[in-house]
């Protein structure tokens, strides 16, 4: 009987330990985390130059094991003056063209970690914190690799450098990631007045709803998503994006998006690319086509990402942009510093 009791106690202890381990896996660590990212760029058309800088601060502070306070900010500083070439997509995804922002929120709110796979965020957030931010697209500096122009050109939504009040749901496991969001329909970055980031006015600004599914398989990623915006009329868009791993080093990229609605400025976007890993460096090429405001534009980007230290990465970039029959070449040197 004593042996049986010992065995039963051992089994009960094991079950309790497994349950506690499962609960710890479903919860948030109680250790706060902080981070600083600085991105600096030099642009040139080989006659004159421009500068662009982005500072991002991060603070993730656990309140309980299920509740996390997230506060992320941006500060921008860019050269005044006209762009170096006429393009509609933007060859730099951090350039604000002289409209400098001393301090703005990109994320400010609470994340409820329901369990290991489900979470809900409520507060201030940018759409491109969660959408169009895969490893493949993140390599490139073209703004269309940050969010497709079928969304960003057809409505003044909460994409960089703007944010807005919203709710974001996420389900994530090893193979599948599902996301759905609802935002105020107009992005802002001010703290007071008509354009304050805390504004929620669906009657005048409309609403923006997004949903996306991501499937992962053997190093490849496949995305399918849709959005709907309600002001001044209901417009919608769909997109598909794939990162197909051909080998541990080589990945092919393909993207397509289409917008619906009679008032849409940008109807279609498509792009093809590839990235290749060589030791610690990454080489990438991405070319895309879009028609915006009567401009037919082909943009091709060649980039090399060179990690020099654990916190410093240098990226030489060349953009070849043909917009309405005129071709321009833009050289860029980007430096990423992360702590």
PDB file of N, CA, C and O in Angstrom, residues 204-248:
ATOM      1  N   UNK A 204     -17.310  60.233 -39.469  1.00  0.00           N
ATOM      2  CA  UNK A 204     -16.575  61.094 -40.399  1.00  0.00           C
ATOM      3  C   UNK A 204     -15.345  60.404 -40.992  1.00  0.00           C
ATOM      4  O   UNK A 204     -15.010  60.613 -42.161  1.00  0.00           O
ATOM      5  N   UNK A 205     -14.659  59.578 -40.197  1.00  0.00           N
ATOM      6  CA  UNK A 205     -13.430  58.934 -40.660  1.00  0.00           C
ATOM      7  C   UNK A 205     -13.661  57.559 -41.269  1.00  0.00           C
ATOM      8  O   UNK A 205     -12.788  57.033 -41.965  1.00  0.00           O
ATOM      9  N   UNK A 206     -14.812  56.973 -40.998  1.00  0.00           N
ATOM     10  CA  UNK A 206     -15.067  55.614 -41.434  1.00  0.00           C
ATOM     11  C   UNK A 206     -14.371  54.595 -40.552  1.00  0.00           C
ATOM     12  O   UNK A 206     -13.809  54.918 -39.504  1.00  0.00           O
ATOM     13  N   UNK A 207     -14.398  53.350 -40.984  1.00  0.00           N
ATOM     14  CA  UNK A 207     -13.747  52.247 -40.294  1.00  0.00           C
ATOM     15  C   UNK A 207     -12.883  51.471 -41.287  1.00  0.00           C
ATOM     16  O   UNK A 207     -13.192  51.407 -42.478  1.00  0.00           O
ATOM     17  N   UNK A 208     -11.812  50.907 -40.785  1.00  0.00           N
ATOM     18  CA  UNK A 208     -10.950  50.050 -41.590  1.00  0.00           C
ATOM     19  C   UNK A 208     -10.899  48.677 -40.940  1.00  0.00           C
ATOM     20  O   UNK A 208     -10.522  48.556 -39.773  1.00  0.00           O
ATOM     21  N   UNK A 209     -11.272  47.660 -41.698  1.00  0.00           N
ATOM     22  CA  UNK A 209     -11.216  46.282 -41.222  1.00  0.00           C
ATOM     23  C   UNK A 209     -10.228  45.498 -42.082  1.00  0.00           C
ATOM     24  O   UNK A 209     -10.224  45.634 -43.314  1.00  0.00           O
ATOM     25  N   UNK A 210      -9.383  44.696 -41.441  1.00  0.00           N
ATOM     26  CA  UNK A 210      -8.411  43.876 -42.141  1.00  0.00           C
ATOM     27  C   UNK A 210      -8.430  42.462 -41.582  1.00  0.00           C
ATOM     28  O   UNK A 210      -8.710  42.257 -40.398  1.00  0.00           O
ATOM     29  N   UNK A 211      -8.124  41.497 -42.440  1.00  0.00           N
ATOM     30  CA  UNK A 211      -7.994  40.107 -42.013  1.00  0.00           C
ATOM     31  C   UNK A 211      -6.946  39.437 -42.894  1.00  0.00           C
ATOM     32  O   UNK A 211      -6.852  39.729 -44.093  1.00  0.00           O
ATOM     33  N   UNK A 212      -6.150  38.559 -42.290  1.00  0.00           N
ATOM     34  CA  UNK A 212      -5.094  37.897 -43.041  1.00  0.00           C
ATOM     35  C   UNK A 212      -4.828  36.512 -42.474  1.00  0.00           C
ATOM     36  O   UNK A 212      -4.864  36.312 -41.257  1.00  0.00           O
ATOM     37  N   UNK A 213      -4.568  35.565 -43.372  1.00  0.00           N
ATOM     38  CA  UNK A 213      -4.175  34.212 -42.991  1.00  0.00           C
ATOM     39  C   UNK A 213      -2.776  33.945 -43.525  1.00  0.00           C
ATOM     40  O   UNK A 213      -2.466  34.281 -44.673  1.00  0.00           O
ATOM     41  N   UNK A 214      -1.934  33.351 -42.691  1.00  0.00           N
ATOM     42  CA  UNK A 214      -0.570  32.970 -43.090  1.00  0.00           C
ATOM     43  C   UNK A 214      -0.388  31.485 -42.826  1.00  0.00           C
ATOM     44  O   UNK A 214      -0.654  30.999 -41.722  1.00  0.00           O
ATOM     45  N   UNK A 215       0.086  30.772 -43.851  1.00  0.00           N
ATOM     46  CA  UNK A 215       0.374  29.335 -43.718  1.00  0.00           C
ATOM     47  C   UNK A 215       1.871  29.115 -43.887  1.00  0.00           C
ATOM     48  O   UNK A 215       2.486  29.653 -44.820  1.00  0.00           O
ATOM     49  N   UNK A 216       2.469  28.336 -42.991  1.00  0.00           N
ATOM     50  CA  UNK A 216       3.907  28.080 -43.017  1.00  0.00           C
ATOM     51  C   UNK A 216       4.164  26.606 -43.285  1.00  0.00           C
ATOM     52  O   UNK A 216       3.517  25.746 -42.689  1.00  0.00           O
ATOM     53  N   UNK A 217       5.134  26.363 -44.173  1.00  0.00           N
ATOM     54  CA  UNK A 217       5.439  24.971 -44.507  1.00  0.00           C
ATOM     55  C   UNK A 217       6.881  24.870 -44.985  1.00  0.00           C
ATOM     56  O   UNK A 217       7.249  25.428 -46.019  1.00  0.00           O
ATOM     57  N   UNK A 218       7.714  24.183 -44.215  1.00  0.00           N
ATOM     58  CA  UNK A 218       9.102  23.891 -44.589  1.00  0.00           C
ATOM     59  C   UNK A 218       9.869  25.146 -45.017  1.00  0.00           C
ATOM     60  O   UNK A 218      10.518  25.161 -46.069  1.00  0.00           O
ATOM     61  N   UNK A 219       9.774  26.183 -44.233  1.00  0.00           N
ATOM     62  CA  UNK A 219      10.500  27.406 -44.519  1.00  0.00           C
ATOM     63  C   UNK A 219       9.832  28.356 -45.480  1.00  0.00           C
ATOM     64  O   UNK A 219      10.333  29.458 -45.716  1.00  0.00           O
ATOM     65  N   UNK A 220       8.688  27.967 -46.042  1.00  0.00           N
ATOM     66  CA  UNK A 220       7.922  28.828 -46.951  1.00  0.00           C
ATOM     67  C   UNK A 220       6.750  29.451 -46.203  1.00  0.00           C
ATOM     68  O   UNK A 220       6.254  28.885 -45.218  1.00  0.00           O
ATOM     69  N   UNK A 221       6.312  30.631 -46.685  1.00  0.00           N
ATOM     70  CA  UNK A 221       5.209  31.361 -46.059  1.00  0.00           C
ATOM     71  C   UNK A 221       4.238  31.795 -47.156  1.00  0.00           C
ATOM     72  O   UNK A 221       4.651  32.315 -48.206  1.00  0.00           O
ATOM     73  N   UNK A 222       2.938  31.607 -46.896  1.00  0.00           N
ATOM     74  CA  UNK A 222       1.911  31.970 -47.866  1.00  0.00           C
ATOM     75  C   UNK A 222       0.859  32.827 -47.157  1.00  0.00           C
ATOM     76  O   UNK A 222       0.334  32.433 -46.107  1.00  0.00           O
ATOM     77  N   UNK A 223       0.551  34.000 -47.742  1.00  0.00           N
ATOM     78  CA  UNK A 223      -0.357  34.955 -47.119  1.00  0.00           C
ATOM     79  C   UNK A 223      -1.546  35.215 -48.035  1.00  0.00           C
ATOM     80  O   UNK A 223      -1.391  35.349 -49.255  1.00  0.00           O
ATOM     81  N   UNK A 224      -2.724  35.336 -47.424  1.00  0.00           N
ATOM     82  CA  UNK A 224      -3.938  35.713 -48.141  1.00  0.00           C
ATOM     83  C   UNK A 224      -4.726  36.653 -47.243  1.00  0.00           C
ATOM     84  O   UNK A 224      -4.998  36.328 -46.084  1.00  0.00           O
ATOM     85  N   UNK A 225      -5.069  37.861 -47.758  1.00  0.00           N
ATOM     86  CA  UNK A 225      -5.736  38.834 -46.902  1.00  0.00           C
ATOM     87  C   UNK A 225      -6.747  39.679 -47.641  1.00  0.00           C
ATOM     88  O   UNK A 225      -6.825  39.659 -48.872  1.00  0.00           O
ATOM     89  N   UNK A 226      -7.526  40.441 -46.869  1.00  0.00           N
ATOM     90  CA  UNK A 226      -8.542  41.326 -47.426  1.00  0.00           C
ATOM     91  C   UNK A 226      -8.763  42.488 -46.473  1.00  0.00           C
ATOM     92  O   UNK A 226      -8.511  42.377 -45.264  1.00  0.00           O
ATOM     93  N   UNK A 227      -9.219  43.616 -47.030  1.00  0.00           N
ATOM     94  CA  UNK A 227      -9.522  44.788 -46.206  1.00  0.00           C
ATOM     95  C   UNK A 227     -10.788  45.451 -46.721  1.00  0.00           C
ATOM     96  O   UNK A 227     -11.183  45.263 -47.880  1.00  0.00           O
ATOM     97  N   UNK A 228     -11.412  46.269 -45.857  1.00  0.00           N
ATOM     98  CA  UNK A 228     -12.587  47.053 -46.244  1.00  0.00           C
ATOM     99  C   UNK A 228     -12.526  48.392 -45.533  1.00  0.00           C
ATOM    100  O   UNK A 228     -12.249  48.450 -44.331  1.00  0.00           O
ATOM    101  N   UNK A 229     -12.761  49.462 -46.284  1.00  0.00           N
ATOM    102  CA  UNK A 229     -12.780  50.817 -45.740  1.00  0.00           C
ATOM    103  C   UNK A 229     -14.140  51.427 -46.067  1.00  0.00           C
ATOM    104  O   UNK A 229     -14.670  51.231 -47.162  1.00  0.00           O
ATOM    105  N   UNK A 230     -14.724  52.197 -45.122  1.00  0.00           N
ATOM    106  CA  UNK A 230     -16.128  52.603 -45.273  1.00  0.00           C
ATOM    107  C   UNK A 230     -16.353  54.058 -45.656  1.00  0.00           C
ATOM    108  O   UNK A 230     -17.500  54.480 -45.792  1.00  0.00           O
ATOM    109  N   UNK A 231     -15.287  54.878 -45.801  1.00  0.00           N
ATOM    110  CA  UNK A 231     -15.481  56.292 -46.132  1.00  0.00           C
ATOM    111  C   UNK A 231     -14.546  56.728 -47.251  1.00  0.00           C
ATOM    112  O   UNK A 231     -13.399  56.288 -47.280  1.00  0.00           O
ATOM    113  N   UNK A 232     -14.997  57.586 -48.206  1.00  0.00           N
ATOM    114  CA  UNK A 232     -16.335  58.178 -48.330  1.00  0.00           C
ATOM    115  C   UNK A 232     -17.360  57.201 -48.890  1.00  0.00           C
ATOM    116  O   UNK A 232     -18.559  57.426 -48.804  1.00  0.00           O
ATOM    117  N   UNK A 233     -16.878  56.116 -49.494  1.00  0.00           N
ATOM    118  CA  UNK A 233     -17.752  55.019 -49.874  1.00  0.00           C
ATOM    119  C   UNK A 233     -17.054  53.724 -49.487  1.00  0.00           C
ATOM    120  O   UNK A 233     -15.876  53.719 -49.121  1.00  0.00           O
ATOM    121  N   UNK A 234     -17.766  52.622 -49.541  1.00  0.00           N
ATOM    122  CA  UNK A 234     -17.167  51.345 -49.170  1.00  0.00           C
ATOM    123  C   UNK A 234     -16.224  50.885 -50.278  1.00  0.00           C
ATOM    124  O   UNK A 234     -16.621  50.729 -51.426  1.00  0.00           O
ATOM    125  N   UNK A 235     -14.967  50.721 -49.950  1.00  0.00           N
ATOM    126  CA  UNK A 235     -13.970  50.170 -50.862  1.00  0.00           C
ATOM    127  C   UNK A 235     -13.312  48.972 -50.186  1.00  0.00           C
ATOM    128  O   UNK A 235     -13.280  48.873 -48.956  1.00  0.00           O
ATOM    129  N   UNK A 236     -12.795  48.077 -50.987  1.00  0.00           N
ATOM    130  CA  UNK A 236     -12.173  46.877 -50.432  1.00  0.00           C
ATOM    131  C   UNK A 236     -10.987  46.476 -51.289  1.00  0.00           C
ATOM    132  O   UNK A 236     -10.832  46.936 -52.429  1.00  0.00           O
ATOM    133  N   UNK A 237     -10.159  45.634 -50.730  1.00  0.00           N
ATOM    134  CA  UNK A 237      -9.003  45.130 -51.457  1.00  0.00           C
ATOM    135  C   UNK A 237      -8.693  43.713 -50.995  1.00  0.00           C
ATOM    136  O   UNK A 237      -9.065  43.304 -49.891  1.00  0.00           O
ATOM    137  N   UNK A 238      -8.010  42.978 -51.865  1.00  0.00           N
ATOM    138  CA  UNK A 238      -7.544  41.632 -51.529  1.00  0.00           C
ATOM    139  C   UNK A 238      -6.074  41.542 -51.915  1.00  0.00           C
ATOM    140  O   UNK A 238      -5.608  42.271 -52.797  1.00  0.00           O
ATOM    141  N   UNK A 239      -5.341  40.667 -51.247  1.00  0.00           N
ATOM    142  CA  UNK A 239      -3.944  40.490 -51.591  1.00  0.00           C
ATOM    143  C   UNK A 239      -3.511  39.047 -51.328  1.00  0.00           C
ATOM    144  O   UNK A 239      -4.083  38.341 -50.503  1.00  0.00           O
ATOM    145  N   UNK A 240      -2.509  38.646 -52.083  1.00  0.00           N
ATOM    146  CA  UNK A 240      -1.874  37.337 -51.908  1.00  0.00           C
ATOM    147  C   UNK A 240      -0.372  37.541 -52.006  1.00  0.00           C
ATOM    148  O   UNK A 240       0.104  38.305 -52.850  1.00  0.00           O
ATOM    149  N   UNK A 241       0.355  36.864 -51.154  1.00  0.00           N
ATOM    150  CA  UNK A 241       1.799  37.025 -51.112  1.00  0.00           C
ATOM    151  C   UNK A 241       2.422  35.700 -50.711  1.00  0.00           C
ATOM    152  O   UNK A 241       1.888  34.986 -49.861  1.00  0.00           O
ATOM    153  N   UNK A 242       3.545  35.347 -51.351  1.00  0.00           N
ATOM    154  CA  UNK A 242       4.192  34.070 -51.063  1.00  0.00           C
ATOM    155  C   UNK A 242       5.692  34.245 -50.969  1.00  0.00           C
ATOM    156  O   UNK A 242       6.300  35.010 -51.723  1.00  0.00           O
ATOM    157  N   UNK A 243       6.289  33.527 -50.024  1.00  0.00           N
ATOM    158  CA  UNK A 243       7.737  33.368 -49.918  1.00  0.00           C
ATOM    159  C   UNK A 243       8.027  31.876 -50.058  1.00  0.00           C
ATOM    160  O   UNK A 243       7.798  31.112 -49.127  1.00  0.00           O
ATOM    161  N   UNK A 244       8.500  31.489 -51.234  1.00  0.00           N
ATOM    162  CA  UNK A 244       8.733  30.078 -51.528  1.00  0.00           C
ATOM    163  C   UNK A 244      10.212  29.751 -51.358  1.00  0.00           C
ATOM    164  O   UNK A 244      11.056  30.249 -52.097  1.00  0.00           O
ATOM    165  N   UNK A 245      10.512  28.919 -50.368  1.00  0.00           N
ATOM    166  CA  UNK A 245      11.897  28.527 -50.113  1.00  0.00           C
ATOM    167  C   UNK A 245      12.308  27.431 -51.088  1.00  0.00           C
ATOM    168  O   UNK A 245      11.746  26.331 -51.073  1.00  0.00           O
ATOM    169  N   UNK A 246      13.278  27.725 -51.942  1.00  0.00           N
ATOM    170  CA  UNK A 246      13.798  26.726 -52.877  1.00  0.00           C
ATOM    171  C   UNK A 246      14.957  25.946 -52.272  1.00  0.00           C
ATOM    172  O   UNK A 246      15.251  24.828 -52.699  1.00  0.00           O
ATOM    173  N   UNK A 247      15.637  26.543 -51.324  1.00  0.00           N
ATOM    174  CA  UNK A 247      16.730  25.907 -50.607  1.00  0.00           C
ATOM    175  C   UNK A 247      16.884  26.649 -49.283  1.00  0.00           C
ATOM    176  O   UNK A 247      16.240  27.688 -49.076  1.00  0.00           O
ATOM    177  N   UNK A 248      17.724  26.168 -48.377  1.00  0.00           N
ATOM    178  CA  UNK A 248      17.922  26.922 -47.124  1.00  0.00           C
ATOM    179  C   UNK A 248      18.442  28.326 -47.344  1.00  0.00           C
ATOM    180  O   UNK A 248      18.291  29.190 -46.471  1.00  0.00           O
TER     181      UNK A 248
END
